[in-house]
Tab-separated table of C-alpha atoms and ligand atoms in Angstrom:
chain	number	residue	atom	x	y	z
A	10	MET	CA	18.063	36.681	16.533
A	11	GLN	CA	16.755	35.380	13.195
A	12	THR	CA	13.416	35.252	11.475
A	13	PHE	CA	11.405	32.096	12.083
A	14	ARG	CA	11.868	31.430	8.370
A	15	ASP	CA	15.666	31.312	8.756
A	16	TYR	CA	15.339	29.239	11.939
A	17	MET	CA	13.141	26.703	10.099
A	18	ASP	CA	15.572	26.654	7.168
A	19	SER	CA	18.497	25.686	9.405
A	20	ALA	CA	16.402	23.342	11.606
A	21	LEU	CA	15.408	21.368	8.511
A	22	TYR	CA	18.331	21.773	6.118
A	23	ASP	CA	21.581	22.412	7.989
A	24	PRO	CA	23.891	19.926	6.184
A	25	GLU	CA	24.990	18.339	9.492
A	26	ARG	CA	22.304	19.053	12.085
A	27	GLY	CA	19.232	19.659	9.959
A	28	TYR	CA	16.248	17.332	10.232
A	29	TYR	CA	16.469	16.278	6.565
A	30	SER	CA	20.182	15.499	6.756
A	31	ARG	CA	19.401	12.729	9.256
A	32	ARG	CA	15.759	11.803	8.760
A	33	THR	CA	15.066	8.082	9.019
A	34	PRO	CA	12.202	7.400	6.574
A	35	THR	CA	8.855	6.499	8.265
A	36	GLN	CA	10.205	7.197	11.803
A	37	ASP	CA	8.242	10.419	12.336
A	38	PHE	CA	5.749	10.328	9.445
A	39	TYR	CA	5.013	8.294	6.331
A	40	THR	CA	5.067	9.828	2.899
A	41	ALA	CA	2.832	8.226	0.261
A	42	PRO	CA	5.673	6.493	-1.664
A	43	GLU	CA	6.975	5.107	1.637
A	44	LEU	CA	3.580	3.549	2.334
A	45	HIS	CA	2.990	1.473	-0.776
A	46	PRO	CA	4.267	1.239	-4.411
A	47	ALA	CA	0.655	1.420	-5.667
A	48	PHE	CA	0.978	5.214	-5.252
A	49	ALA	CA	3.846	5.276	-7.761
A	50	GLY	CA	1.942	2.875	-10.032
A	51	VAL	CA	-1.001	5.275	-10.347
A	52	LEU	CA	1.343	8.236	-10.825
A	53	ALA	CA	3.277	6.418	-13.565
A	54	ARG	CA	-0.006	5.784	-15.393
A	55	GLU	CA	-1.042	9.441	-14.994
A	56	ILE	CA	2.339	10.694	-16.206
A	57	ALA	CA	2.352	8.322	-19.209
A	58	ARG	CA	-1.132	9.611	-20.116
A	59	ARG	CA	0.101	13.207	-19.893
A	60	LEU	CA	3.210	12.478	-21.991
A	61	ASP	CA	0.983	10.748	-24.596
A	62	ALA	CA	-1.096	13.943	-24.737
A	63	LEU	CA	2.013	16.079	-25.332
A	64	ALA	CA	3.141	13.731	-28.130
A	65	GLU	CA	-0.313	13.761	-29.746
A	66	GLU	CA	-0.273	17.565	-29.714
A	67	GLY	CA	3.041	17.483	-31.546
A	68	VAL	CA	5.127	18.981	-28.726
A	69	PRO	CA	8.688	18.057	-29.737
A	70	GLY	CA	10.634	15.842	-27.280
A	71	PRO	CA	12.645	14.501	-25.673
A	72	TYR	CA	10.499	14.845	-22.538
A	73	SER	CA	11.645	14.887	-18.919
A	74	ILE	CA	10.053	13.863	-15.650
A	75	THR	CA	11.529	16.252	-13.106
A	76	GLU	CA	10.906	15.130	-9.539
A	77	MET	CA	11.557	17.935	-7.068
A	78	GLY	CA	12.289	17.101	-3.420
A	79	SER	CA	12.962	13.479	-4.370
A	80	GLY	CA	14.249	12.553	-0.883
A	81	SER	CA	15.437	8.946	-0.666
A	82	GLY	CA	14.573	8.316	-4.338
A	83	ARG	CA	11.913	5.756	-3.426
A	84	LEU	CA	9.246	7.337	-5.639
A	85	ALA	CA	11.682	7.634	-8.563
A	86	ALA	CA	12.641	3.955	-8.294
A	87	GLU	CA	9.013	2.746	-8.144
A	88	LEU	CA	7.861	5.126	-10.849
A	89	LEU	CA	10.611	4.069	-13.249
A	90	ARG	CA	9.891	0.394	-12.490
A	91	SER	CA	6.218	0.893	-13.237
A	92	LEU	CA	6.990	2.788	-16.459
A	93	ARG	CA	9.331	-0.037	-17.596
A	94	GLN	CA	6.650	-2.641	-16.894
A	95	ASN	CA	3.639	-0.853	-18.287
A	96	PHE	CA	4.766	2.029	-20.498
A	97	PRO	CA	8.135	0.986	-22.022
A	98	ARG	CA	7.803	3.658	-24.700
A	99	TRP	CA	8.312	6.309	-22.047
A	100	ALA	CA	10.720	4.345	-19.842
A	101	ASP	CA	13.098	4.117	-22.819
A	102	THR	CA	12.956	7.733	-23.935
A	103	VAL	CA	12.221	9.965	-20.968
A	104	ARG	CA	14.926	11.716	-18.930
A	105	TYR	CA	14.320	11.374	-15.168
A	106	VAL	CA	15.637	14.415	-13.341
A	107	LEU	CA	15.951	14.320	-9.540
A	108	VAL	CA	16.115	17.626	-7.674
A	109	GLU	CA	16.961	17.187	-4.008
A	110	ARG	CA	18.413	19.784	-1.673
A	111	SER	CA	20.127	17.181	0.522
A	112	ARG	CA	23.352	16.327	-1.341
A	113	THR	CA	23.716	12.978	0.496
A	114	ALA	CA	20.166	11.867	-0.321
A	115	LEU	CA	20.632	12.977	-3.932
A	116	LEU	CA	23.931	11.107	-4.369
A	117	ASP	CA	22.482	7.949	-2.792
A	118	SER	CA	19.411	7.990	-4.990
A	119	VAL	CA	21.264	8.789	-8.230
A	120	LEU	CA	23.670	5.905	-7.457
A	121	ALA	CA	20.796	3.528	-6.691
A	122	LEU	CA	19.123	4.452	-9.976
A	123	SER	CA	22.274	4.486	-12.091
A	124	SER	CA	21.279	1.231	-13.808
A	125	SER	CA	18.266	3.093	-15.246
A	126	ALA	CA	19.191	5.051	-18.321
A	127	HIS	CA	18.770	8.827	-18.459
A	128	VAL	CA	18.752	9.603	-14.696
A	129	VAL	CA	20.389	12.862	-13.620
A	130	GLY	CA	20.367	14.769	-10.323
A	131	TYR	CA	20.713	18.365	-9.139
A	132	THR	CA	20.595	19.968	-5.710
A	133	ARG	CA	18.940	23.122	-7.079
A	134	LEU	CA	16.059	23.570	-9.484
A	135	GLU	CA	17.911	26.589	-10.900
A	136	GLU	CA	20.448	24.158	-12.467
A	137	VAL	CA	17.857	22.116	-14.383
A	138	LEU	CA	17.712	22.667	-18.149
A	139	PRO	CA	14.380	23.985	-19.442
A	140	GLY	CA	12.294	21.588	-21.530
A	141	PRO	CA	8.938	19.895	-22.025
A	142	GLY	CA	7.476	17.145	-19.836
A	143	VAL	CA	6.180	16.754	-16.297
A	144	PHE	CA	7.372	18.513	-13.134
A	145	LEU	CA	6.373	16.449	-10.123
A	146	SER	CA	6.598	16.884	-6.351
A	147	ASN	CA	5.308	14.957	-3.378
A	148	GLU	CA	5.471	16.701	-0.002
A	149	LEU	CA	7.945	19.323	-1.172
A	150	VAL	CA	5.964	22.546	-0.794
A	151	ASP	CA	4.993	21.845	2.845
A	152	ALA	CA	8.706	21.530	3.620
A	153	PHE	CA	9.688	25.007	2.411
A	154	PRO	CA	10.684	27.377	5.242
A	155	VAL	CA	7.881	29.841	5.982
A	156	HIS	CA	7.713	33.305	7.473
A	157	LEU	CA	5.591	33.327	10.612
A	158	LEU	CA	3.151	36.110	11.540
A	159	GLU	CA	1.412	36.521	14.890
A	160	LYS	CA	-1.339	38.817	16.127
A	161	ARG	CA	-0.544	40.574	19.403
A	162	ASP	CA	-2.518	43.451	20.993
A	163	GLY	CA	-4.543	43.715	17.818
A	164	SER	CA	-1.512	44.248	15.523
A	165	LEU	CA	0.388	41.872	13.275
A	166	TYR	CA	4.087	41.103	13.833
A	167	GLU	CA	6.662	38.684	12.472
A	168	VAL	CA	8.021	35.930	14.734
A	169	TYR	CA	11.809	35.872	15.349
A	170	VAL	CA	13.839	33.227	17.194
A	171	GLU	CA	16.726	33.835	19.611
A	172	GLU	CA	19.732	31.519	19.958
A	173	SER	CA	18.044	29.937	23.025
A	174	GLY	CA	14.940	29.051	20.989
A	175	ARG	CA	12.870	31.767	22.687
A	176	THR	CA	10.575	33.542	20.251
A	177	LEU	CA	9.829	37.244	20.092
A	178	LEU	CA	7.849	39.544	17.890
A	179	SER	CA	9.050	42.438	15.771
A	180	ASP	CA	8.397	44.264	12.500
A	181	LEU	CA	8.032	42.449	9.197
A	182	SER	CA	11.445	41.461	7.837
A	183	ALA	CA	10.460	42.077	4.202
A	184	GLU	CA	8.102	44.467	2.474
A	185	GLU	CA	6.955	41.479	0.377
A	186	LEU	CA	5.139	40.156	3.470
A	187	ARG	CA	2.942	43.225	3.939
A	188	PRO	CA	0.095	42.270	1.563
A	189	PHE	CA	-0.076	38.814	3.201
A	190	ALA	CA	-0.147	40.410	6.665
A	191	GLU	CA	-2.906	42.835	5.664
A	192	GLU	CA	-4.986	40.047	4.119
A	193	ILE	CA	-4.777	37.650	7.077
A	194	ALA	CA	-5.038	40.227	9.897
A	195	PRO	CA	-8.869	40.285	10.162
A	196	ALA	CA	-9.035	36.459	10.238
A	197	LEU	CA	-6.486	36.024	13.074
A	198	SER	CA	-7.523	36.058	16.709
A	199	GLU	CA	-5.252	37.367	19.479
A	200	GLY	CA	-2.089	35.219	19.781
A	201	GLU	CA	-2.865	33.218	16.650
A	202	ARG	CA	-0.121	32.484	14.108
A	203	HIS	CA	-0.039	32.212	10.330
A	204	ALA	CA	2.573	30.861	7.905
A	205	VAL	CA	3.469	32.759	4.746
A	206	ASN	CA	5.174	30.503	2.213
A	207	LEU	CA	6.978	32.970	-0.072
A	208	GLU	CA	9.296	30.142	-1.179
A	209	ALA	CA	6.335	28.265	-2.709
A	210	LEU	CA	5.574	31.219	-4.973
A	211	ARG	CA	9.223	31.621	-6.013
A	212	TRP	CA	9.436	27.878	-6.660
A	213	LEU	CA	6.324	27.898	-8.861
A	214	LYS	CA	7.704	30.825	-10.860
A	215	LEU	CA	10.918	28.898	-11.457
A	216	VAL	CA	8.991	25.745	-12.406
A	217	GLY	CA	7.004	27.855	-14.885
A	218	GLU	CA	10.285	29.064	-16.420
A	219	LYS	CA	11.848	25.599	-16.596
A	220	LEU	CA	8.769	23.860	-17.996
A	221	ARG	CA	8.514	24.764	-21.681
A	222	SER	CA	5.340	22.789	-22.241
A	223	GLY	CA	3.596	20.159	-20.127
A	224	PHE	CA	2.283	19.559	-16.636
A	225	VAL	CA	3.085	20.398	-13.034
A	226	ILE	CA	1.833	17.753	-10.583
A	227	THR	CA	1.921	18.904	-6.956
A	228	ILE	CA	0.905	16.443	-4.237
A	229	ASP	CA	0.830	17.617	-0.651
A	230	TYR	CA	-1.322	18.069	2.413
A	231	GLY	CA	-3.311	21.254	2.556
A	232	ARG	CA	-6.371	22.759	0.948
A	233	ARG	CA	-7.694	25.858	-0.733
A	234	MET	CA	-7.373	28.054	2.379
A	235	ALA	CA	-9.656	30.869	1.198
A	236	GLY	CA	-7.899	33.326	3.526
A	237	ALA	CA	-8.040	31.123	6.669
A	238	PRO	CA	-5.160	31.117	9.208
A	239	ASN	CA	-2.533	28.414	8.654
A	240	PRO	CA	-0.286	27.810	11.702
A	241	PRO	CA	2.782	25.597	11.125
A	242	ARG	CA	3.338	22.468	13.259
A	243	THR	CA	5.921	19.800	13.980
A	244	PHE	CA	6.029	16.037	13.513
A	245	PHE	CA	7.945	13.697	15.785
A	246	ARG	CA	7.343	9.955	16.121
A	247	HIS	CA	3.938	10.258	14.440
A	248	THR	CA	2.675	12.920	16.826
A	249	THR	CA	2.208	16.582	16.081
A	250	ASP	CA	2.475	19.749	18.181
A	251	PHE	CA	2.886	23.511	17.859
A	252	ARG	CA	6.132	23.856	19.879
A	253	LEU	CA	8.053	24.959	16.818
A	254	THR	CA	11.412	25.885	18.339
A	255	GLU	CA	11.945	22.907	20.647
A	256	GLY	CA	14.122	19.946	19.596
A	257	LYS	CA	15.827	21.771	16.734
A	258	GLY	CA	16.872	19.317	14.026
A	259	PHE	CA	15.027	16.376	15.595
A	260	LYS	CA	11.477	17.292	14.601
A	261	ASP	CA	9.997	17.989	11.211
A	262	ILE	CA	8.502	21.492	10.916
A	263	THR	CA	5.845	21.974	8.293
A	264	ALA	CA	2.983	24.172	7.120
A	265	SER	CA	-0.020	22.888	5.173
A	266	VAL	CA	-0.039	24.002	1.558
A	267	ASP	CA	-2.405	26.759	0.526
A	268	PHE	CA	-3.484	25.485	-2.880
A	269	ASP	CA	-5.324	28.781	-3.500
A	270	ALA	CA	-1.916	30.484	-3.525
A	271	LEU	CA	-0.482	27.963	-6.033
A	272	ILE	CA	-3.559	28.196	-8.240
A	273	SER	CA	-3.692	32.009	-8.343
A	274	GLU	CA	0.083	32.421	-8.740
A	275	GLY	CA	-0.030	29.731	-11.445
A	276	ALA	CA	-2.735	31.642	-13.327
A	277	ARG	CA	-0.456	34.710	-13.346
A	278	LEU	CA	2.372	32.581	-14.756
A	279	GLY	CA	0.297	30.917	-17.485
A	280	LEU	CA	-0.278	27.643	-15.627
A	281	THR	CA	-3.920	26.616	-15.919
A	282	VAL	CA	-5.629	24.151	-13.577
A	283	ASP	CA	-6.229	20.784	-15.213
A	284	ALA	CA	-7.226	18.944	-12.033
A	285	TYR	CA	-7.507	19.582	-8.309
A	286	GLU	CA	-8.753	16.732	-6.181
A	287	THR	CA	-8.168	14.763	-3.018
A	288	LEU	CA	-5.458	12.101	-3.053
A	289	GLY	CA	-8.097	9.437	-2.340
A	290	ARG	CA	-10.124	10.370	-5.384
A	291	PHE	CA	-7.033	10.719	-7.596
A	292	LEU	CA	-5.869	7.222	-6.657
A	293	ILE	CA	-9.281	5.580	-7.052
A	294	GLU	CA	-9.933	7.237	-10.409
A	295	GLY	CA	-6.385	6.336	-11.441
A	296	GLY	CA	-7.174	2.645	-10.882
A	297	ILE	CA	-5.224	1.905	-7.694
A	298	GLN	CA	-7.098	-1.400	-7.398
A	299	ASP	CA	-4.986	-2.674	-10.331
A	300	TYR	CA	-1.878	-2.412	-8.135
A	301	LEU	CA	-3.276	-4.172	-5.081
A	302	PRO	CA	-1.948	-7.596	-4.132
A	303	GLU	CA	-4.525	-10.360	-3.990
A	304	GLY	CA	-4.701	-13.200	-1.494
A	305	MET	CA	-5.069	-13.573	2.252
A	306	ASP	CA	-1.429	-13.998	3.269
A	307	THR	CA	0.014	-11.600	5.843
A	308	ALA	CA	1.911	-9.515	3.263
A	309	ALA	CA	-1.179	-8.999	1.102
A	310	ILE	CA	-3.344	-8.066	4.096
A	311	ARG	CA	-0.689	-5.623	5.326
A	312	ALA	CA	-0.392	-4.064	1.854
A	313	ARG	CA	-4.151	-3.533	1.655
A	314	GLY	CA	-4.006	-1.793	5.060
A	315	GLN	CA	-1.289	0.542	3.751
A	316	VAL	CA	-3.294	1.372	0.649
A	317	LYS	CA	-6.341	2.008	2.832
A	318	THR	CA	-4.288	4.686	4.658
A	319	LEU	CA	-3.592	6.331	1.292
A	320	LEU	CA	-7.278	6.328	0.372
A	321	HIS	CA	-9.211	6.740	3.598
A	322	PRO	CA	-10.510	10.215	4.558
A	323	ASP	CA	-9.116	9.715	8.091
A	324	GLY	CA	-5.731	8.706	6.665
A	325	MET	CA	-4.123	10.592	3.770
A	326	GLY	CA	-7.048	10.368	1.344
A	327	GLU	CA	-8.722	13.648	2.277
A	328	ALA	CA	-5.925	15.721	3.831
A	329	PHE	CA	-3.674	15.352	0.777
A	330	LYS	CA	-4.521	17.029	-2.505
A	331	VAL	CA	-3.316	16.589	-6.060
A	332	LEU	CA	-3.015	19.708	-8.197
A	333	ILE	CA	-2.253	19.330	-11.912
A	334	GLN	CA	-1.422	22.527	-13.756
A	335	ARG	CA	-0.876	22.791	-17.482
A	336	LYS	CA	1.551	24.954	-19.367
A	337	SER	CA	0.985	25.229	-23.081
A	338	ALA	CA	3.783	26.303	-25.377
A	339	PRO	CA	2.936	29.165	-27.749
A	340	ALA	CA	1.698	27.649	-31.065
A	341	SER	CA	4.760	29.105	-32.835
A	342	ALA	CA	7.060	27.003	-30.616
A	343	ILE	CA	5.464	23.645	-31.620
B	9	SAM	C1	8.901	15.585	3.185
B	9	SAM	S1	10.288	15.189	2.240
B	9	SAM	C2	9.509	14.314	0.893
B	9	SAM	C3	10.441	13.363	0.193
B	9	SAM	C4	9.817	12.571	-0.964
B	9	SAM	N1	9.277	13.420	-1.980
B	9	SAM	C5	8.760	11.617	-0.456
B	9	SAM	O1	7.596	11.806	-0.808
B	9	SAM	O2	9.091	10.667	0.260
B	9	SAM	C6	10.754	16.748	1.499
B	9	SAM	C7	12.018	16.676	0.670
B	9	SAM	O3	12.165	17.887	-0.056
B	9	SAM	C8	13.539	18.272	-0.041
B	9	SAM	N2	13.611	19.720	-0.337
B	9	SAM	C9	13.209	20.738	0.443
B	9	SAM	N3	13.424	21.929	-0.168
B	9	SAM	C10	13.946	21.638	-1.375
B	9	SAM	C11	14.353	22.436	-2.477
B	9	SAM	N4	14.269	23.769	-2.456
B	9	SAM	N5	14.848	21.807	-3.561
B	9	SAM	C12	14.942	20.452	-3.594
B	9	SAM	N6	14.578	19.654	-2.580
B	9	SAM	C13	14.078	20.229	-1.474
B	9	SAM	C14	13.984	17.860	1.341
B	9	SAM	O4	15.390	17.773	1.475
B	9	SAM	C15	13.269	16.527	1.518
B	9	SAM	O5	14.039	15.463	1.035
């Protein structure tokens, strides 16, 4: 028997049987960079603006863009292309660092990008050298394995999974979970479940250590939960359900991101909130219309439909959020 957290870790990341070792992009869900390159275009503009700000403040370079959970490398490729086209100053000087847990995906994407100068890859954020710049992730935090709590007979337990996939309840596996259990208990009804993403907090701490000065851009689905229950779910062929331990390795398992947790943990670590908004608003304010194809041919019409999914409240526009946190170096370090 293992904790649900360990079950989810192996269901997603087992090097041979894990979901992410064999995911076919777009088969079960679309990520924003898989939908349309306009997403990367707006991000490239935002990142260039942030790097300009660091340079104007006199933060010494060279700067890095560190993309964590880079998957197939699609976002990296589009972002670098957009930087080369529109912001050559940064395309020529910035180091692009890919961090991807799947070794195969990392190798493939580093190889595909090897014609771009200054691209390096790591499987673990721990290996990345500290420095100034931008730390970026799209749909990484929702993919971290979560501990699962459930209310039964008025008390809170942790969910464990047997070899057969059957779940059972027992005591909390770590003392670290207790404050989360105590906080969520009054909000949970009988039989209701709640995900605790300890990994997200550890990750943010590490990002805060690696980023000497600059910005953390986190894009993901979720919201400021304000203490509301957050049950994980699965994705398979664009449908979602709550049968978390069926079809191990064939379904994505995910929990919405609690941006309150990232914001309050960030504040403790010296990361201040620069922006928090919906993806739709971020893309519109970032000028996504500049990246839209014109014309009435089939490709242009299809592209506009894809961008509409990124923007529309019923698509990704409202469910996804963009959090930009700032870390300032102490004045003595500039
Ligand atoms: C939902 S996919 C998103 C991929 C890509 N960012 C995109 O938007 O298309 C999540 C990715 O994060 C990677 N990942 C999960 N945990 C990670 C970790 N601790 N370090 C690096 N990558 C991780 C997974 O292997 C997977 O490729």
